């Protein structure tokens, strides 16, 4: 089955700096890669996703890149702000959103 | 606005008890999921359902069962709770359309003593 590895497990950045979280997946049949953000005590929420026919997608300060050959994808957050502090989960799916396999999560701390 | 609700935020049960966790969504979603969340392990899929009365095992189904008698409701059952089932349980729902997003409930923190 699919396996998703995520790193780093924790990441501390200074406010205004960029943050990058990387994930690798094992099954080349995976075709959908979402990122979820979970603030402390709250439920995970989708922040951005990318499909296998796209190499990069941006939404304001966040972007995701996908390298299908290497089977890895990354989340980039620019100009980080304290409200970006949260746990971020990457995931992969072979069924366009159904049966997601999640990474272990990255705790992002933005220091002001 | 999608709303996914779970029956309890916090639950304390004893070893061997039968435990029911309920999830309700109000967006007429076909797909529903149960995950458990543990530090350092991310979210792991226990069971999911694509339709009423249909269920499929996820990655860690052992010790759990599910029931989906109505489209909006998906129940997770711990037949005989054990201490290693102490965890945060998250329900989610989605529609099998182009959006793909899974909407999560607030979670149930289950402690088995």
mmCIF file of C-alpha atoms in Angstrom, chain A residues 2 32 36 38 41-46 49 51 87 89 95-105, chain B residues 4 9 31 33 35 37 40-43 45 48 50 57 59 90 94 98-102 104-106:
data_model
loop_
_atom_site.group_PDB
_atom_site.id
_atom_site.type_symbol
_atom_site.label_atom_id
_atom_site.label_comp_id
_atom_site.label_asym_id
_atom_site.label_seq_id
_atom_site.Cartn_x
_atom_site.Cartn_y
_atom_site.Cartn_z
ATOM 1 C CA UNK A 2 0.872 3.670 -0.123
ATOM 2 C CA UNK A 32 -3.864 13.596 -5.628
ATOM 3 C CA UNK A 36 -4.091 19.998 5.737
ATOM 4 C CA UNK A 38 -4.474 21.750 12.090
ATOM 5 C CA UNK A 41 -7.314 22.130 19.500
ATOM 6 C CA UNK A 42 -9.013 22.421 16.140
ATOM 7 C CA UNK A 43 -9.906 20.121 13.291
ATOM 8 C CA UNK A 44 -7.673 19.652 10.217
ATOM 9 C CA UNK A 45 -8.595 21.854 7.284
ATOM 10 C CA UNK A 46 -7.512 21.677 3.666
ATOM 11 C CA UNK A 49 -3.946 20.499 -2.991
ATOM 12 C CA UNK A 51 -3.196 16.785 -8.807
ATOM 13 C CA UNK A 87 0.578 21.151 12.536
ATOM 14 C CA UNK A 89 -0.133 17.156 7.255
ATOM 15 C CA UNK A 95 -8.527 7.662 -5.723
ATOM 16 C CA UNK A 96 -8.788 11.418 -6.059
ATOM 17 C CA UNK A 97 -9.448 12.278 -2.454
ATOM 18 C CA UNK A 98 -10.849 9.056 -1.187
ATOM 19 C CA UNK A 99 -8.708 6.896 1.072
ATOM 20 C CA UNK A 100 -6.033 9.437 1.898
ATOM 21 C CA UNK A 101 -2.754 8.245 3.394
ATOM 22 C CA UNK A 102 -1.332 10.941 5.652
ATOM 23 C CA UNK A 103 2.187 11.816 6.647
ATOM 24 C CA UNK A 104 3.132 11.999 10.323
ATOM 25 C CA UNK A 105 2.795 15.779 10.458
ATOM 26 C CA UNK B 4 -19.452 17.516 10.603
ATOM 27 C CA UNK B 9 -15.500 15.795 22.624
ATOM 28 C CA UNK B 31 -18.089 9.334 1.612
ATOM 29 C CA UNK B 33 -14.194 8.224 7.147
ATOM 30 C CA UNK B 35 -9.314 8.218 11.549
ATOM 31 C CA UNK B 37 -4.705 10.661 15.422
ATOM 32 C CA UNK B 40 4.120 11.314 15.580
ATOM 33 C CA UNK B 41 1.881 8.985 13.584
ATOM 34 C CA UNK B 42 -0.360 11.448 11.797
ATOM 35 C CA UNK B 43 -3.902 10.467 10.882
ATOM 36 C CA UNK B 45 -7.543 5.515 8.454
ATOM 37 C CA UNK B 48 -14.461 4.321 5.432
ATOM 38 C CA UNK B 50 -18.803 5.126 0.141
ATOM 39 C CA UNK B 57 -11.327 -1.422 5.944
ATOM 40 C CA UNK B 59 -5.122 0.749 7.342
ATOM 41 C CA UNK B 90 -11.608 12.123 13.878
ATOM 42 C CA UNK B 94 -16.422 14.171 1.366
ATOM 43 C CA UNK B 98 -14.136 17.288 -8.336
ATOM 44 C CA UNK B 99 -13.538 19.035 -5.023
ATOM 45 C CA UNK B 100 -12.112 15.997 -3.190
ATOM 46 C CA UNK B 101 -11.799 17.901 0.079
ATOM 47 C CA UNK B 102 -12.414 15.938 3.261
ATOM 48 C CA UNK B 104 -13.340 16.880 9.480
ATOM 49 C CA UNK B 105 -15.318 16.826 12.673
ATOM 50 C CA UNK B 106 -13.962 18.323 15.908
#
